[in-house]
């Protein structure tokens, strides 16, 4: 089973406009149209059984609408063998973080997505700490963008390895995922400061730009059990990223764990 742990979809009526705006903002060409149907098509072409949708709440006022769409996705795919599993989204400036996290759990979501850059908040901010503490108590997965974001080329990186390490050591949430191999464009810093900690890395977006030797070094230091295959679709090609990972000649056991087994256990499916 291959699981893509990091994808993005949008309601059909806004998908074209949203993808166009984001592509221009980050100067990144899309590989899909950003719709649910578009993601399913890419899953079919790459033999992916499950894709995790990670919605981003860019303003606290979006909490209800974003999570309403995420709930519709989960209902639509609940009884299907090939499925999209949507996490919820939350913003650190939302009122009543504890209450909203409890609602996310009661609504059946398996996790939440946060994005320090799009939410203009540093990862070690007390409000993110509160989200992570709630997630730990409620047994919810948390995926965060980590490292450089092309949409904010002149802004400070809000989730650096040193900030992530402080939060990891403080909260100790075992279901935290740092996207983009721990920190986009900062792999040497990740290897030095994050590898070996009790945290997951996903491979979203970065496989095309990661040297095999660097990936193998990170894998050796961090271990094969806490790396999750992810594409960041529509911002990377799922099938192409699967081919790149397989080209690293990791061996069947390690490859199977990264492509799906680690994710299957984390998602309990």
Coordinates of C-alpha atoms in Angstrom, one line a residue:
X1 CA 0.0 0.0 0.0
X2 CA 1.3 3.4 -1.0
X3 CA 0.2 6.4 1.0
X4 CA 0.8 10.0 0.1
X5 CA 0.8 11.8 3.5
X6 CA 0.8 15.4 2.2
X7 CA -1.6 16.7 -0.5
X8 CA -3.9 19.7 -1.0
X9 CA -7.3 19.9 -2.6
X10 CA -9.9 22.8 -2.8
X11 CA -13.6 23.1 -3.6
X12 CA -14.3 22.9 -7.3
X13 CA -15.7 26.4 -7.4
X14 CA -12.5 28.0 -6.2
X15 CA -9.8 25.5 -7.2
X16 CA -8.7 27.1 -10.4
X17 CA -8.5 30.6 -8.9
X18 CA -6.7 29.3 -5.8
X19 CA -4.1 27.2 -7.6
X20 CA -3.4 30.1 -10.0
X21 CA -2.9 32.5 -7.2
X22 CA -0.7 30.2 -5.1
X23 CA 1.4 29.2 -8.2
X24 CA 2.1 32.9 -8.9
X25 CA 2.8 33.7 -5.3
X26 CA 5.4 30.9 -4.9
X27 CA 6.5 30.7 -8.6
X28 CA 5.8 27.0 -8.7
X29 CA 3.9 25.3 -11.6
X30 CA 1.1 23.0 -10.5
X31 CA 1.0 19.3 -11.5
X32 CA -2.7 19.0 -10.9
X33 CA -5.8 21.2 -10.9
X34 CA -6.2 21.1 -7.1
X35 CA -9.6 19.4 -7.2
X36 CA -10.6 16.2 -5.5
X37 CA -11.1 14.6 -8.9
X38 CA -7.7 15.8 -10.0
X39 CA -6.0 14.3 -7.0
X40 CA -7.8 10.9 -7.5
X41 CA -6.6 10.9 -11.1
X42 CA -3.0 11.4 -10.0
X43 CA -3.5 8.7 -7.3
X44 CA -4.7 6.2 -10.0
X45 CA -1.7 7.0 -12.2
X46 CA 0.8 6.4 -9.3
X47 CA -0.9 3.4 -7.6
X48 CA -1.5 5.4 -4.4
X49 CA -4.2 3.9 -2.2
X50 CA -4.6 6.7 0.4
X51 CA -3.8 10.4 0.1
X52 CA -3.9 12.8 3.2
X53 CA -5.4 16.2 2.5
X54 CA -3.9 19.0 4.6
X55 CA -6.0 22.1 4.6
X56 CA -4.5 25.4 5.7
X57 CA -6.6 27.9 7.7
X58 CA -5.0 31.3 6.7
X59 CA -7.4 33.3 8.8
X60 CA -9.3 32.3 12.0
X61 CA -12.5 33.2 10.3
X62 CA -12.0 30.3 7.8
X63 CA -12.1 27.6 10.5
X64 CA -15.7 26.6 9.9
X65 CA -15.7 26.7 6.1
X66 CA -12.3 24.9 5.7
X67 CA -13.2 22.1 8.1
X68 CA -16.7 21.8 6.6
X69 CA -15.2 21.0 3.3
X70 CA -12.7 18.6 4.9
X71 CA -15.6 16.8 6.6
X72 CA -17.4 16.4 3.2
X73 CA -14.2 14.8 1.8
X74 CA -14.1 12.3 4.7
X75 CA -17.7 11.4 4.3
X76 CA -17.4 11.0 0.5
X77 CA -14.5 8.6 0.8
X78 CA -15.4 6.8 4.1
X79 CA -16.5 3.5 2.5
X80 CA -14.1 3.5 -0.5
X81 CA -11.0 1.3 -0.7
X82 CA -9.0 4.1 -2.5
X83 CA -9.6 7.2 -0.5
X84 CA -8.6 10.7 0.5
X85 CA -8.4 11.3 4.2
X86 CA -8.6 14.9 5.2
X87 CA -7.1 16.4 8.3
X88 CA -8.6 19.5 9.8
X89 CA -7.1 22.9 9.8
X90 CA -6.6 25.3 12.7
X91 CA -5.1 28.8 13.1
X92 CA -3.1 29.8 16.2
X93 CA -5.1 33.0 16.5
X94 CA -8.4 31.1 16.8
X95 CA -10.3 31.7 20.0
X96 CA -10.7 28.7 22.3
X97 CA -8.0 26.5 20.9
X98 CA -8.8 23.7 23.4
X99 CA -12.5 23.8 22.4
X100 CA -11.8 23.8 18.7
X101 CA -9.3 20.9 19.1
X102 CA -11.8 18.9 21.0
X103 CA -14.4 19.5 18.3
X104 CA -11.8 18.4 15.7
X105 CA -11.4 15.1 17.6
X106 CA -15.2 14.6 18.1
X107 CA -15.8 15.3 14.4
X108 CA -13.6 12.2 13.6
X109 CA -10.5 13.9 12.2
X110 CA -7.3 12.1 12.6
X111 CA -5.1 15.2 12.7
X112 CA -4.6 18.9 12.0
X113 CA -2.4 20.9 9.7
X114 CA -0.7 24.1 10.7
X115 CA 1.5 26.4 8.5
X116 CA 3.7 28.9 10.4
X117 CA 4.4 30.9 7.2
X118 CA 0.9 31.3 5.9
X119 CA -0.3 31.9 9.5
X120 CA 2.5 34.4 10.1
X121 CA 3.5 32.8 13.4
X122 CA 6.7 31.3 14.6
X123 CA 6.5 27.6 15.4
X124 CA 7.6 28.0 19.0
X125 CA 4.9 30.5 19.7
X126 CA 2.8 29.6 22.8
X127 CA -0.3 29.3 20.7
X128 CA 1.3 26.5 18.6
X129 CA 2.5 24.9 21.8
X130 CA -1.1 24.9 23.0
X131 CA -2.3 23.3 19.8
X132 CA 0.4 20.6 20.2
X133 CA -0.4 20.0 23.8
X134 CA -4.1 19.5 23.0
X135 CA -3.2 17.2 20.1
X136 CA -1.0 15.1 22.4
X137 CA -3.9 14.8 24.9
X138 CA -6.4 14.0 22.2
X139 CA -4.1 11.7 20.3
X140 CA -4.3 13.8 17.1
X141 CA -1.6 13.9 14.5
X142 CA -0.1 17.3 13.7
X143 CA 1.6 18.1 10.4
X144 CA 3.4 21.5 10.1
X145 CA 5.1 23.1 7.2
X146 CA 8.8 23.4 8.1
X147 CA 11.7 25.3 6.5
X148 CA 11.6 27.8 3.6
X149 CA 8.4 28.6 1.8
X150 CA 8.6 30.0 -1.7
X151 CA 5.5 32.1 -1.1
X152 CA 7.4 34.2 1.4
X153 CA 10.9 34.5 -0.1
X154 CA 11.8 37.6 1.9
X155 CA 10.3 36.7 5.2
X156 CA 12.1 34.9 8.1
X157 CA 11.7 31.1 8.2
X158 CA 9.1 30.6 10.9
X159 CA 9.7 26.9 11.5
X160 CA 13.5 26.3 11.6
X161 CA 15.1 23.2 13.0
X162 CA 16.2 25.0 16.2
X163 CA 12.6 26.2 16.9
X164 CA 11.2 22.8 16.1
X165 CA 13.7 21.1 18.4
X166 CA 12.7 23.4 21.3
X167 CA 9.0 22.6 20.8
X168 CA 9.6 18.8 20.4
X169 CA 11.7 18.7 23.6
X170 CA 9.1 20.8 25.5
X171 CA 5.9 19.1 24.4
X172 CA 7.0 15.5 23.5
X173 CA 4.1 14.8 21.1
X174 CA 5.0 11.6 19.3
X175 CA 2.6 12.3 16.4
X176 CA 4.2 15.4 15.1
X177 CA 5.3 15.6 11.4
X178 CA 7.7 18.1 10.1
X179 CA 7.0 18.4 6.4
X180 CA 9.7 18.7 3.7
X181 CA 12.2 16.3 5.3
X182 CA 12.2 18.3 8.5
X183 CA 12.8 21.8 7.0
X184 CA 12.7 22.7 3.3
X185 CA 16.1 23.8 2.0
X186 CA 17.7 23.2 5.4
X187 CA 18.6 19.5 5.2
X188 CA 22.1 19.8 6.7
X189 CA 20.6 21.6 9.7
X190 CA 18.0 18.9 10.0
X191 CA 20.6 16.2 10.0
X192 CA 22.6 18.0 12.6
X193 CA 19.8 19.0 15.0
X194 CA 16.7 17.0 14.4
X195 CA 17.6 13.5 13.3
X196 CA 17.1 10.9 16.0
X197 CA 14.4 12.9 17.8
X198 CA 10.9 11.4 18.3
X199 CA 9.4 13.2 15.3
X200 CA 8.3 12.2 11.8
X201 CA 9.6 13.8 8.5
X202 CA 7.6 13.7 5.3
X203 CA 9.1 13.9 1.8
X204 CA 6.7 16.5 0.5
X205 CA 8.0 18.5 -2.5
X206 CA 11.7 18.1 -1.8
X207 CA 12.5 14.7 -3.4
X208 CA 13.2 16.4 -6.7
X209 CA 15.8 18.7 -5.1
X210 CA 17.4 16.3 -2.6
X211 CA 20.7 14.6 -3.4
X212 CA 20.6 10.8 -2.9
X213 CA 23.6 11.0 -0.5
X214 CA 22.0 13.6 1.7
X215 CA 18.8 11.6 1.8
X216 CA 20.7 8.4 2.8
X217 CA 22.6 10.3 5.5
X218 CA 19.3 11.6 6.9
X219 CA 17.8 8.2 6.8
X220 CA 20.8 6.6 8.5
X221 CA 20.6 9.1 11.4
X222 CA 16.9 9.3 11.8
X223 CA 15.8 5.8 11.0
X224 CA 13.4 4.2 8.5
X225 CA 10.4 4.1 10.9
X226 CA 9.8 7.9 11.1
X227 CA 9.9 9.0 7.4
X228 CA 6.6 9.3 5.4
X229 CA 6.3 9.4 1.7
X230 CA 4.5 12.6 0.6
X231 CA 4.3 14.6 -2.6
X232 CA 2.8 18.0 -1.7
X233 CA 0.4 17.5 -4.7
X234 CA -0.5 19.6 -6.7
X235 CA 3.0 21.1 -6.2
X236 CA 4.8 18.0 -7.1
X237 CA 4.1 14.9 -9.3
X238 CA 3.1 11.9 -7.2
X239 CA 4.3 9.3 -9.7
X240 CA 7.5 11.2 -10.3
X241 CA 8.2 11.3 -6.5
X242 CA 7.6 7.6 -6.2
X243 CA 10.1 6.9 -9.0
X244 CA 12.7 9.1 -7.3
X245 CA 12.3 7.4 -4.0
X246 CA 12.6 4.0 -5.6
X247 CA 15.7 5.1 -7.5
X248 CA 17.5 5.5 -4.1
X249 CA 17.7 1.7 -3.9
X250 CA 16.7 1.6 -0.2
X251 CA 15.8 -2.1 -0.1
X252 CA 12.3 -3.5 0.0
X253 CA 11.8 -3.3 3.8
X254 CA 12.8 0.4 4.0
X255 CA 11.1 1.3 0.8
X256 CA 7.8 -0.3 1.9
X257 CA 8.0 1.4 5.3
X258 CA 8.5 4.9 3.8
X259 CA 6.0 4.4 1.0
X260 CA 3.2 3.3 3.2
X261 CA 3.7 1.1 6.2
X262 CA 4.8 3.9 8.5
X263 CA 1.8 5.9 7.4
X264 CA -0.6 3.0 7.7
X265 CA 0.4 2.5 11.3
X266 CA 0.2 6.2 12.1
X267 CA -3.3 6.5 10.6
X268 CA -4.3 3.2 12.1
X269 CA -5.7 1.8 8.8

